[in-house]
Amino acid sequence: MNVLDTLFERGFIEKTTHDEDLRRFLSKGSAPCYIGFDPTASSLHIGSLVPIMSLAHMQRHGHQPIALVGGGTGLVGDPSGKTEMRQLLTEEEVNKNVLGLKKQLSRFINFSGDKALLLNNADWLTKIEYIPFLRDIGRHFSVNRMVKAESYKVRLESEEGLNFIEFNYMLLQAYDFLELCKQNNCRIQMGGSDQWGNIVAGIDLIRRVRQQTAYGITFPLITTSSGVKMGKTAKGAVWLDPERTSPYEYYQYWINTDDRDIARFIALFTFLPMEEVNEVEKLTGADLNSAKGVLAFEATKLAHGNDAAVKAYQGAKSMFGTRMVSKEIFPSSTIPRELETDTSDKSTGDIPCSDFTVAQLKEGIPAFKLFNRVGLSKSGGAARRLIEQGGAYINGRRVEVFDCMINMNDIEDMAILLRAGKKRYHKIVIKK
RNA sequence: GGUGGGGUUCCCGAGUGGUCAAAGGGAACAGACUGUAAAUCUGUCGGCGACGCCUUCGGAGGUUCAAAUCCUCCCCCCACCA
């Protein structure tokens, strides 16, 4: 089966250039293909999963993924992004971020040997000289055409406008593609749908400079059925770095998926076979919820490993009392299905914790202050409201009065379990 | 550089001297209903041990008993012109 078919079937492809040629090209044997990643942060987030997964699929089909970190372009800023211009990064920052990215990408892609490459475009972009660049590269670009590109058009018509440094972004990205074509014989670039213009510019440049055909594939913008861009929560992005978003929170993010998105997301964010994904539409009620558990488990397993996924699953089970997933639902998934041994039902996974000493609790602390202190409420006032509205629980019992004192008597098994609303937990661990 | 229009609480957006912690909507949070879903209904939505006090309306000053609202200077954004 051609990768293209896999990608199509799983919902990765919005459009491609030269449909038939591309298919033939991909079936001729191993082909390098690249996607650019932004090194402005030391961690990737869920929004980058589509590109990551598509590279992983490429690799599984015998092609060579190239993750290109934009150490150079990061200094310029892609205008198809947000209003603010990007922060200039120092070399050390970029290098540090590159390490972080590689670590995360390695979960999905095998970088051993030459099976996949991680490159930094700063290696060539920072060496560019202005006049030669204008003469050799710039002359191939028509401003008339660029202005019509969707990514610029939006900005040109918007209030913020577009400044010159950002206008150049397209040339730099096209140059990247040319460079990778030269160095690594890379002829395929993939990217988000907002990258279409930039990708096509690279293809044109390669044709003009090297008389070679290059190809492009774009991904659809993944939004949730409620219309929000993927990966956004009130608290901000959902990161792949376990230090920023714990596996438990990561798991919770997925389990809160909208019903309408389950099948689509399992196809995109797990490797479970499509025959099983297609069964999802037959599920209803609690079974549908089990499918969500499978999505959460498999996605967590990919990003954080099997152990972390099992832990997150167990935490969720003990907190929410989730039912077992029956064997008929996603038989290929390795989600735990038996009540097996069921080690101490107190395994709370890695829900957020904080430490308190016996001394701190001896005097007691008003409930609303406690909720505020551990971060379950943004302010004392918010904590009071939470309690007054009946949304605060300690060890499973509703807190009735906002300033009721919490002290030694509330300790159960050397811990106090706080809950805000239905889903947010926090465990206080008593030290010595 | 010139002219005109703007900067309001997480976002959009009313408010043009007191009745303004500031309408309305969205987001968010809690409750009910549920399946840790959606939809719906209800409540909350600057801070504070709280029917009171404190701090907010681009920044700094000023007028006034009283300023988001008036005046001065400054910063930033947008449109048109150069």
XYZ file of C-alpha atoms (C1' of nucleotides) in Angstrom:
514
model
C 0.000 0.000 0.000
C 1.309 3.396 -0.962
C 1.906 5.877 1.867
C -0.361 8.263 0.072
C -3.235 5.859 0.462
C -2.534 5.475 4.146
C -2.305 9.201 4.633
C -5.442 9.830 2.636
C -7.394 7.182 4.435
C -6.412 8.498 7.828
C -7.270 12.089 7.020
C -3.816 13.609 6.750
C -4.047 15.065 3.309
C -5.677 18.264 2.279
C -4.059 18.516 -1.101
C -0.988 17.506 -2.992
C 0.824 18.745 -6.053
C 1.041 16.492 -9.114
C -1.226 13.773 -7.679
C -0.325 10.958 -10.053
C 3.363 11.783 -10.415
C 3.694 11.956 -6.689
C 2.140 8.554 -6.252
C 4.522 7.050 -8.775
C 7.470 8.827 -7.223
C 6.627 7.443 -3.795
C 6.256 3.894 -5.011
C 9.693 3.932 -6.663
C 11.462 3.370 -3.361
C 12.746 5.244 -0.379
C 12.303 8.979 -0.665
C 13.417 11.684 1.741
C 10.628 14.046 2.731
C 10.777 17.016 4.988
C 8.658 19.117 7.319
C 9.758 22.263 9.061
C 9.407 22.671 12.807
C 9.546 25.885 14.687
C 12.212 26.011 17.398
C 10.756 28.962 19.281
C 9.915 26.721 22.208
C 11.776 23.825 23.731
C 8.733 21.633 23.348
C 6.309 20.700 20.659
C 2.626 20.603 21.401
C -0.359 18.703 20.161
C -0.696 21.040 17.217
C 2.442 19.472 15.763
C 1.176 15.930 16.008
C -0.229 15.807 12.503
C 3.134 16.621 10.916
C 4.891 14.264 13.316
C 2.521 11.395 12.657
C 2.751 11.873 8.936
C 6.523 11.651 9.097
C 6.131 8.521 11.180
C 3.855 7.021 8.542
C 6.411 7.922 5.898
C 9.065 6.105 7.851
C 6.859 3.066 8.347
C 6.490 2.917 4.607
C 10.230 2.954 4.095
C 10.817 6.621 3.371
C 13.249 8.921 5.082
C 11.756 11.678 7.230
C 13.682 14.888 7.627
C 12.653 17.150 10.443
C 13.950 20.581 9.641
C 14.248 22.863 12.606
C 13.867 26.476 11.686
C 16.783 27.931 13.587
C 17.242 30.436 10.778
C 13.684 31.086 9.706
C 12.706 31.347 13.354
C 14.558 34.626 13.301
C 12.222 35.933 10.653
C 8.788 34.715 11.556
C 6.189 33.181 9.316
C 3.486 35.725 8.602
C 0.869 33.021 8.234
C 1.073 32.747 11.980
C 0.046 35.290 14.524
C 0.110 39.043 14.817
C 3.192 39.358 16.920
C 6.573 39.182 15.387
C 8.758 36.486 16.670
C 11.318 36.885 19.358
C 14.826 36.721 18.133
C 16.459 33.646 19.540
C 20.054 33.275 20.472
C 22.017 30.401 19.089
C 22.146 28.716 22.492
C 18.404 28.925 22.868
C 17.861 27.393 19.468
C 20.335 24.635 20.195
C 18.691 23.911 23.490
C 15.291 23.816 21.868
C 16.543 21.585 19.088
C 17.630 19.034 21.664
C 14.202 19.120 23.270
C 12.477 18.703 19.926
C 14.662 15.803 18.947
C 13.910 14.029 22.184
C 10.193 14.321 21.580
C 10.346 13.481 17.918
C 12.339 10.370 18.785
C 9.269 8.931 20.446
C 7.562 8.849 17.080
C 10.391 8.636 14.615
C 13.480 6.465 14.624
C 16.540 8.655 14.143
C 19.088 5.885 14.352
C 21.508 5.642 11.472
C 20.150 7.533 8.498
C 16.597 6.367 9.003
C 15.606 9.928 9.723
C 17.419 13.248 9.911
C 17.138 16.284 12.065
C 18.583 19.359 10.401
C 18.740 23.015 11.256
C 18.317 25.564 8.512
C 20.459 28.037 10.431
C 23.350 26.006 9.033
C 22.820 27.495 5.619
C 20.513 30.462 6.069
C 22.845 32.401 8.323
C 25.589 32.169 5.686
C 23.552 33.830 2.999
C 24.844 37.070 1.560
C 22.286 39.605 0.528
C 23.397 40.529 -2.979
C 24.127 36.990 -4.198
C 20.856 35.848 -2.679
C 18.915 38.529 -4.511
C 20.622 37.674 -7.755
C 20.440 33.905 -7.541
C 17.216 33.365 -5.696
C 15.294 36.605 -5.583
C 15.119 36.955 -9.343
C 12.989 33.826 -9.544
C 10.212 35.336 -7.504
C 7.428 37.464 -8.851
C 6.116 39.945 -6.347
C 2.858 40.021 -8.255
C 2.442 36.340 -7.625
C 3.572 36.458 -4.038
C 1.073 39.131 -3.207
C -1.654 36.820 -4.403
C -0.545 33.987 -2.143
C -3.173 33.228 0.417
C -0.801 33.499 3.351
C 0.159 37.026 2.407
C -3.225 38.071 1.142
C -4.771 37.649 4.535
C -2.135 39.797 6.097
C -2.162 42.379 3.356
C -5.873 42.856 3.805
C -5.721 42.778 7.557
C -5.169 45.703 9.832
C -1.697 44.769 10.997
C -0.346 44.637 7.504
C 2.749 42.775 6.527
C 6.252 43.984 6.974
C 9.237 43.376 4.787
C 11.028 40.884 6.986
C 7.985 38.642 6.980
C 7.495 39.105 3.287
C 10.843 37.407 2.845
C 9.800 34.317 4.699
C 8.592 32.640 1.550
C 11.932 33.057 -0.148
C 13.758 31.563 2.796
C 11.509 28.563 3.008
C 11.786 28.016 -0.713
C 15.527 28.216 -0.328
C 15.381 25.565 2.394
C 13.657 23.198 0.051
C 16.205 23.898 -2.658
C 19.020 23.302 -0.215
C 17.560 20.010 1.025
C 17.051 18.938 -2.541
C 20.694 19.650 -3.261
C 22.120 18.136 -0.070
C 19.807 15.225 0.594
C 18.003 14.719 -2.640
C 14.829 15.601 -0.802
C 11.986 16.140 -3.227
C 8.958 16.176 -0.977
C 7.850 18.788 1.483
C 4.854 18.475 3.730
C 3.257 21.091 5.902
C 0.105 22.654 7.230
C -2.387 24.062 4.767
C -1.102 27.520 5.581
C 2.216 26.414 4.119
C 0.872 25.767 0.653
C 2.219 28.998 -0.793
C 5.636 28.486 0.725
C 5.828 24.893 -0.430
C 4.811 25.710 -3.961
C 7.374 28.498 -4.023
C 10.036 25.933 -3.157
C 8.846 23.582 -5.867
C 9.020 26.375 -8.422
C 12.446 27.379 -7.271
C 13.751 23.830 -7.575
C 12.353 23.525 -11.061
C 13.941 26.777 -12.158
C 17.306 26.308 -10.540
C 17.778 22.554 -10.854
C 15.252 21.526 -13.497
C 13.920 18.898 -11.133
C 10.414 18.069 -10.071
C 9.595 18.391 -6.417
C 6.339 17.618 -4.664
C 4.234 19.046 -1.904
C 1.622 17.707 0.466
C -0.434 19.798 2.846
C -2.406 18.777 5.893
C -5.817 20.115 6.746
C -6.057 22.389 9.733
C -7.347 20.124 12.466
C -10.104 21.735 14.430
C -12.292 20.132 17.008
C -15.951 19.789 16.240
C -16.649 22.650 18.561
C -14.663 24.775 16.152
C -11.541 25.308 18.189
C -8.061 24.831 16.882
C -6.642 21.552 18.027
C -4.645 21.452 21.213
C -5.844 24.644 22.786
C -7.183 24.550 26.280
C -7.965 27.284 28.713
C -4.605 26.698 30.325
C -2.794 27.009 27.022
C -1.162 24.525 24.752
C -0.989 20.830 25.503
C 2.711 20.051 25.332
C 4.477 16.859 24.448
C 7.094 17.532 27.093
C 6.026 15.623 30.217
C 7.554 18.382 32.327
C 5.089 20.873 30.908
C 2.056 18.686 30.489
C 2.112 15.596 32.643
C 1.095 12.300 31.057
C -1.956 12.394 33.301
C -3.061 15.765 31.920
C -2.169 14.634 28.435
C -4.396 11.605 28.852
C -7.163 13.809 30.232
C -6.930 16.101 27.255
C -7.673 13.232 24.919
C -10.393 11.716 27.008
C -12.247 15.003 26.869
C -12.442 14.755 23.118
C -15.774 15.650 21.616
C -17.771 12.570 20.574
C -17.844 13.708 16.994
C -14.068 13.759 16.798
C -13.253 10.313 18.144
C -12.904 8.329 14.946
C -11.127 11.131 13.133
C -8.657 11.565 15.964
C -7.944 7.882 16.393
C -7.133 7.716 12.693
C -4.835 10.710 12.941
C -3.196 10.267 16.296
C -2.794 6.525 16.733
C -1.607 3.690 14.526
C -4.632 1.502 15.173
C -5.846 -0.196 11.996
C -8.512 1.595 9.989
C -10.808 -1.431 9.970
C -11.187 -0.942 13.705
C -11.489 2.822 13.463
C -14.380 2.398 11.078
C -16.241 0.451 13.745
C -16.435 3.516 15.959
C -19.506 4.897 14.281
C -21.452 1.867 15.445
C -20.707 2.638 19.077
C -23.023 4.562 21.338
C -23.188 5.685 24.938
C -20.722 4.082 27.295
C -19.001 2.169 24.488
C -18.262 5.437 22.792
C -16.674 6.529 25.995
C -14.512 3.410 25.945
C -13.336 4.355 22.476
C -12.301 7.667 23.953
C -10.319 5.770 26.546
C -8.572 3.895 23.763
C -7.753 7.151 22.008
C -6.383 8.641 25.217
C -4.395 5.555 26.081
C -2.878 5.068 22.653
C -2.053 8.730 22.215
C -0.421 8.868 25.634
C 1.487 5.699 24.887
C 2.899 7.211 21.717
C 3.992 10.407 23.373
C 5.122 9.115 26.748
C 5.567 5.372 26.533
C 3.565 2.410 27.695
C 4.273 2.702 31.412
C 3.187 6.302 31.607
C 0.063 5.502 29.628
C -0.872 2.648 31.927
C -0.323 4.884 34.921
C -2.446 7.641 33.467
C -5.123 5.125 32.658
C -5.110 3.704 36.172
C -5.199 7.178 37.647
C -8.241 7.975 35.571
C -9.843 4.702 36.526
C -9.442 5.229 40.237
C -10.515 8.876 40.049
C -13.458 8.476 37.744
C -14.316 4.846 38.149
C -14.186 4.177 34.452
C -15.473 0.851 33.239
C -13.248 -1.751 31.633
C -12.893 -1.526 27.914
C -14.421 -4.631 26.401
C -12.431 -6.872 24.075
C -14.599 -6.083 21.111
C -13.599 -2.437 21.084
C -10.316 -1.879 19.298
C -8.881 -5.377 19.753
C -5.487 -4.111 18.563
C -5.148 -1.635 21.358
C -2.981 -2.622 24.291
C -5.094 -0.719 26.766
C -5.408 -2.755 30.004
C -8.684 -4.638 29.891
C -8.677 -6.991 32.859
C -9.227 -6.135 36.446
C -5.962 -8.056 36.800
C -4.223 -7.917 40.174
C -5.635 -4.415 40.437
C -2.774 -3.237 42.587
C -3.859 -1.126 45.524
C -6.894 0.723 44.253
C -5.174 3.852 45.519
C -2.940 4.084 42.463
C -3.834 7.593 41.540
C -1.509 7.758 38.601
C 0.382 11.001 38.531
C -2.299 13.506 39.282
C -0.967 16.873 40.387
C 0.498 16.690 43.868
C 1.977 18.942 46.458
C 3.652 18.245 49.765
C 2.543 19.463 53.149
C 4.163 18.833 56.481
C 2.372 17.716 59.596
C 3.240 21.031 61.196
C 1.495 22.969 58.442
C -1.684 21.062 59.053
C -1.651 21.065 62.814
C -3.027 24.570 62.974
C -5.426 23.869 60.184
C -5.991 25.922 57.056
C -9.294 27.313 55.754
C -10.588 25.277 52.834
C -10.748 28.157 50.371
C -7.165 29.092 51.092
C -6.076 25.531 50.581
C -7.772 25.298 47.206
C -6.163 28.539 46.174
C -2.757 27.509 47.464
C -2.549 24.284 45.485
C -3.671 26.020 42.310
C -7.142 24.609 41.937
C -8.460 28.183 42.028
C -6.916 31.303 40.621
C -7.693 33.464 43.630
C -9.147 33.247 47.077
C -12.355 34.721 45.730
C -12.560 32.081 43.028
C -12.036 29.399 45.649
C -14.830 30.852 47.783
C -17.146 30.839 44.815
C -16.183 27.306 43.971
C -17.091 26.175 47.458
C -20.227 28.271 47.659
C -21.392 26.782 44.386
C -20.825 23.294 45.691
C -17.922 22.410 43.448
C -15.254 21.653 46.024
C -14.593 18.231 47.492
C -12.182 16.886 50.047
C -11.659 13.139 50.059
C -14.820 12.810 48.034
C -17.019 14.806 50.388
C -18.408 18.170 49.401
C -17.079 21.154 51.302
C -20.049 23.034 52.696
C -18.514 26.140 54.208
C -15.865 28.186 52.513
C -13.712 28.691 55.580
C -14.079 25.323 57.192
C -10.760 24.320 58.659
C -8.779 21.531 57.124
C -6.464 19.794 59.550
C -5.024 16.497 60.708
C -8.438 14.924 60.893
C -8.777 15.128 57.136
C -5.750 13.016 56.398
C -6.522 9.656 54.859
C -3.675 7.310 54.021
C -1.134 10.071 54.504
C -2.851 12.222 51.904
C -5.713 14.581 51.318
C -7.445 14.402 47.988
C -8.895 17.688 46.749
C -11.275 17.953 43.861
C -12.575 21.038 42.073
C -15.568 20.485 39.888
C -15.853 17.127 38.244
C -12.468 16.709 36.746
C -9.725 18.597 38.461
C -7.903 16.728 41.179
C -5.036 17.611 43.425
C -3.390 15.380 45.969
C -1.762 16.683 49.104
C 0.894 14.332 50.333
C 1.719 14.561 54.010
C 5.397 14.513 54.788
C 6.752 13.125 58.029
C 6.375 63.989 7.445
C 0.768 65.656 6.906
C -4.491 64.664 7.875
C -8.167 61.797 10.036
C -9.735 57.528 13.289
C -8.450 54.619 17.413
C -6.158 52.134 22.201
C -11.863 49.765 27.786
C -11.583 44.201 32.300
C -9.210 36.816 29.013
C -11.257 38.158 23.657
C -14.897 41.120 20.804
C -17.346 45.421 22.084
C -20.758 49.450 24.586
C -19.886 53.518 27.703
C -18.120 60.576 26.221
C -18.346 64.014 34.170
C -21.424 61.240 39.217
C -26.539 56.091 39.350
C -19.258 52.414 36.678
C -15.903 47.093 39.071
C -17.951 49.380 33.987
C -23.915 47.048 29.193
C -24.087 43.020 25.609
C -21.814 38.757 23.363
C -17.990 34.977 23.324
C -14.585 32.160 26.185
C -13.976 30.194 31.019
C -15.665 28.161 35.835
C -19.479 25.791 39.066
C -24.450 23.341 39.709
C -28.530 20.273 37.489
C -28.970 16.509 33.499
C -25.182 12.734 31.609
C -21.019 8.780 29.488
C -14.867 12.550 32.526
C -19.115 13.963 25.596
C -22.483 17.444 23.211
C -26.875 20.296 23.789
C -29.911 22.724 27.406
C -31.225 25.395 31.912
C -29.272 28.073 36.434
C -25.441 30.715 38.825
C -20.500 32.958 38.793
C -16.918 35.535 36.167
C -10.669 42.326 39.167
C -8.570 41.618 44.403
C -9.416 41.033 49.597
C -11.553 36.383 55.888
C -15.819 40.468 51.903
C -23.416 43.666 52.295
C -17.534 46.884 53.315
C -12.611 48.181 51.621
C -8.746 48.357 47.738
C -6.875 48.445 42.542
C -8.359 48.860 37.142
C -10.381 51.628 31.295
C -2.423 52.751 26.558
C 1.451 55.921 29.959
C 2.490 60.431 32.908
C 0.577 64.804 34.781
C -3.684 68.395 35.418
C -8.978 70.488 36.016
C -13.099 69.006 39.442
C -16.359 67.772 45.605
C -16.331 63.736 41.679
C -12.803 61.394 35.731
C -12.993 55.364 31.498
C -15.380 60.024 30.301
C -12.713 67.073 30.110
C -7.404 69.390 29.313
C -1.800 68.821 28.366
C 2.338 65.957 26.968
C 4.110 61.153 25.563
C 3.825 55.959 23.571
C 1.505 52.481 20.224
C -1.991 50.942 16.184
C -4.944 51.877 11.698
C -6.598 54.584 7.099
C -5.663 58.075 3.355
C -2.040 61.461 1.409
C 3.451 62.432 0.683
